Amino acid sequence: MDMSMRWILGSVVPALLGVCGMAIAHHGTAGSYDHDKVVTLNGIVKEFRWRNPHSALFLVCKDATGNDVTYAIEMGSPNTLARAGMRRDSIKPGDAMTIKVYPSFTNPQNGVGASRSTMVINGKQWLPVDGDNGEVP
């Protein structure tokens, strides 16, 4: 094996494998969120962060006893949301909102926007909330 082939196998291949591993790890929501369960949340927007790699929504909802509970919801990237027709100011504090989420395995007040599901903001429907290719049960 000549020197250039050793260099490729010794440097380039491990670097490519590392990058691929990071991409897979980044999109591993199946390990963090229960994709077998969909929860519908109705509440008032506390905060919305339009940022990469994923937008974040903080929604204040009422629990079974009527107390306020704030949910942290991971959403699609700004690019994904823009392709659905949204803008940075489409979700504002005080907006009434309904969204379907896959709940977190570790914290029931965290979730990720359910793929291909409709979210409703002040009576207007938006689809999709996520760029995932999954289906909502």
mmCIF file of C-alpha atoms in Angstrom:
data_model
loop_
_atom_site.group_PDB
_atom_site.id
_atom_site.type_symbol
_atom_site.label_atom_id
_atom_site.label_comp_id
_atom_site.label_asym_id
_atom_site.label_seq_id
_atom_site.Cartn_x
_atom_site.Cartn_y
_atom_site.Cartn_z
ATOM 1 C CA MET A 1 0.000 0.000 0.000
ATOM 2 C CA ASP A 2 1.485 3.336 -1.005
ATOM 3 C CA MET A 3 1.799 6.356 1.290
ATOM 4 C CA SER A 4 -1.156 8.311 -0.168
ATOM 5 C CA MET A 5 -3.529 5.382 0.355
ATOM 6 C CA ARG A 6 -2.367 5.022 3.974
ATOM 7 C CA TRP A 7 -2.964 8.715 4.514
ATOM 8 C CA ILE A 8 -6.502 8.448 3.118
ATOM 9 C CA LEU A 9 -7.319 5.405 5.219
ATOM 10 C CA GLY A 10 -5.668 6.832 8.315
ATOM 11 C CA SER A 11 -7.073 10.385 8.215
ATOM 12 C CA VAL A 12 -9.892 10.952 5.778
ATOM 13 C CA VAL A 13 -11.962 7.844 6.492
ATOM 14 C CA PRO A 14 -12.024 8.345 10.312
ATOM 15 C CA ALA A 15 -12.935 12.014 9.812
ATOM 16 C CA LEU A 16 -15.842 11.077 7.540
ATOM 17 C CA LEU A 17 -17.042 8.435 9.986
ATOM 18 C CA GLY A 18 -16.933 10.996 12.787
ATOM 19 C CA VAL A 19 -19.045 13.467 10.830
ATOM 20 C CA CYS A 20 -21.577 10.774 9.935
ATOM 21 C CA GLY A 21 -21.760 9.699 13.558
ATOM 22 C CA MET A 22 -22.480 13.256 14.700
ATOM 23 C CA ALA A 23 -25.274 13.618 12.139
ATOM 24 C CA ILE A 24 -26.898 10.381 13.267
ATOM 25 C CA ALA A 25 -26.558 11.309 16.935
ATOM 26 C CA HIS A 26 -28.043 14.765 16.325
ATOM 27 C CA HIS A 27 -31.191 13.324 14.749
ATOM 28 C CA GLY A 28 -31.684 10.593 17.333
ATOM 29 C CA THR A 29 -35.015 11.840 18.737
ATOM 30 C CA ALA A 30 -36.281 8.264 19.070
ATOM 31 C CA GLY A 31 -34.024 7.825 22.105
ATOM 32 C CA SER A 32 -35.282 10.991 23.803
ATOM 33 C CA TYR A 33 -38.960 11.175 22.856
ATOM 34 C CA ASP A 34 -41.754 8.583 22.903
ATOM 35 C CA HIS A 35 -42.810 8.344 19.256
ATOM 36 C CA ASP A 36 -45.512 5.826 20.198
ATOM 37 C CA LYS A 37 -47.412 8.472 22.162
ATOM 38 C CA VAL A 38 -48.821 11.784 20.924
ATOM 39 C CA VAL A 39 -49.919 14.436 23.416
ATOM 40 C CA THR A 40 -52.071 17.388 22.364
ATOM 41 C CA LEU A 41 -51.229 20.589 24.230
ATOM 42 C CA ASN A 42 -53.494 23.643 24.390
ATOM 43 C CA GLY A 43 -52.068 26.771 25.936
ATOM 44 C CA ILE A 44 -50.675 30.269 25.685
ATOM 45 C CA VAL A 45 -47.265 30.982 24.147
ATOM 46 C CA LYS A 46 -44.789 32.186 26.744
ATOM 47 C CA GLU A 47 -41.780 32.373 24.405
ATOM 48 C CA PHE A 48 -40.741 31.315 20.914
ATOM 49 C CA ARG A 49 -37.121 31.106 19.784
ATOM 50 C CA TRP A 50 -36.587 31.076 16.002
ATOM 51 C CA ARG A 51 -33.083 29.621 15.801
ATOM 52 C CA ASN A 52 -30.934 26.848 14.412
ATOM 53 C CA PRO A 53 -30.651 23.961 14.595
ATOM 54 C CA HIS A 54 -34.192 23.751 16.060
ATOM 55 C CA SER A 55 -36.692 26.380 17.077
ATOM 56 C CA ALA A 56 -37.981 26.228 20.644
ATOM 57 C CA LEU A 57 -41.466 26.899 21.943
ATOM 58 C CA PHE A 58 -42.458 27.451 25.574
ATOM 59 C CA LEU A 59 -46.178 26.924 26.059
ATOM 60 C CA VAL A 60 -48.109 27.521 29.297
ATOM 61 C CA CYS A 61 -50.920 24.985 29.718
ATOM 62 C CA LYS A 62 -53.277 24.049 32.549
ATOM 63 C CA ASP A 63 -52.736 20.722 34.305
ATOM 64 C CA ALA A 64 -55.565 18.511 35.631
ATOM 65 C CA THR A 65 -55.859 20.649 38.781
ATOM 66 C CA GLY A 66 -55.925 23.967 36.888
ATOM 67 C CA ASN A 67 -52.349 25.001 37.697
ATOM 68 C CA ASP A 68 -50.113 26.559 35.032
ATOM 69 C CA VAL A 69 -47.456 24.225 33.630
ATOM 70 C CA THR A 70 -44.821 25.387 31.123
ATOM 71 C CA TYR A 71 -43.901 22.925 28.392
ATOM 72 C CA ALA A 72 -40.627 23.161 26.432
ATOM 73 C CA ILE A 73 -41.147 21.968 22.857
ATOM 74 C CA GLU A 74 -38.460 21.383 20.241
ATOM 75 C CA MET A 75 -39.651 22.301 16.759
ATOM 76 C CA GLY A 76 -38.220 22.251 13.259
ATOM 77 C CA SER A 77 -35.464 24.543 12.067
ATOM 78 C CA PRO A 78 -36.329 28.045 10.850
ATOM 79 C CA ASN A 79 -35.861 26.757 7.298
ATOM 80 C CA THR A 80 -38.367 23.935 7.839
ATOM 81 C CA LEU A 81 -40.884 26.277 9.440
ATOM 82 C CA ALA A 82 -40.403 28.861 6.674
ATOM 83 C CA ARG A 83 -41.146 26.199 4.043
ATOM 84 C CA ALA A 84 -44.461 25.660 5.861
ATOM 85 C CA GLY A 85 -45.182 29.387 5.414
ATOM 86 C CA MET A 86 -44.168 30.573 8.857
ATOM 87 C CA ARG A 87 -42.069 33.617 9.737
ATOM 88 C CA ARG A 88 -40.077 34.614 12.801
ATOM 89 C CA ASP A 89 -43.119 36.523 14.097
ATOM 90 C CA SER A 90 -45.756 33.866 13.316
ATOM 91 C CA ILE A 91 -45.668 32.710 16.948
ATOM 92 C CA LYS A 92 -45.734 35.463 19.575
ATOM 93 C CA PRO A 93 -46.042 35.571 23.367
ATOM 94 C CA GLY A 94 -49.724 35.578 24.293
ATOM 95 C CA ASP A 95 -50.858 33.590 21.236
ATOM 96 C CA ALA A 96 -53.368 30.802 21.896
ATOM 97 C CA MET A 97 -51.911 27.586 20.512
ATOM 98 C CA THR A 98 -52.635 23.888 20.057
ATOM 99 C CA ILE A 99 -49.791 21.556 19.131
ATOM 100 C CA LYS A 100 -49.226 17.795 19.103
ATOM 101 C CA VAL A 101 -45.950 16.579 20.592
ATOM 102 C CA TYR A 102 -44.079 13.386 21.258
ATOM 103 C CA PRO A 103 -43.348 13.584 25.011
ATOM 104 C CA SER A 104 -39.889 13.208 26.498
ATOM 105 C CA PHE A 105 -39.078 9.902 28.184
ATOM 106 C CA THR A 106 -37.410 11.731 31.071
ATOM 107 C CA ASN A 107 -39.507 14.876 31.580
ATOM 108 C CA PRO A 108 -43.239 14.959 30.803
ATOM 109 C CA GLN A 109 -43.053 18.753 30.369
ATOM 110 C CA ASN A 110 -40.684 18.442 27.407
ATOM 111 C CA GLY A 111 -41.540 17.270 23.930
ATOM 112 C CA VAL A 112 -40.760 17.475 20.261
ATOM 113 C CA GLY A 113 -43.281 18.644 17.669
ATOM 114 C CA ALA A 114 -45.029 15.610 16.210
ATOM 115 C CA SER A 115 -44.193 15.013 12.562
ATOM 116 C CA ARG A 116 -46.697 15.983 9.918
ATOM 117 C CA SER A 117 -49.194 17.201 12.468
ATOM 118 C CA THR A 118 -51.195 20.396 12.383
ATOM 119 C CA MET A 119 -50.592 23.123 14.912
ATOM 120 C CA VAL A 120 -53.121 25.887 15.432
ATOM 121 C CA ILE A 121 -52.122 29.446 16.364
ATOM 122 C CA ASN A 122 -54.969 31.858 17.129
ATOM 123 C CA GLY A 123 -57.318 29.727 15.010
ATOM 124 C CA LYS A 124 -54.975 29.442 11.980
ATOM 125 C CA GLN A 125 -53.695 25.977 11.047
ATOM 126 C CA TRP A 126 -50.041 25.382 10.165
ATOM 127 C CA LEU A 127 -48.550 22.177 8.744
ATOM 128 C CA PRO A 128 -46.023 20.672 9.358
ATOM 129 C CA VAL A 129 -44.354 21.528 12.647
ATOM 130 C CA ASP A 130 -41.330 19.355 11.992
ATOM 131 C CA GLY A 131 -39.229 18.263 9.041
ATOM 132 C CA ASP A 132 -39.257 14.634 10.148
ATOM 133 C CA ASN A 133 -40.619 11.977 7.786
ATOM 134 C CA GLY A 134 -42.526 10.111 10.502
ATOM 135 C CA GLU A 135 -46.269 9.784 10.779
ATOM 136 C CA VAL A 136 -48.512 10.829 13.618
ATOM 137 C CA PRO A 137 -50.477 7.815 14.883
#
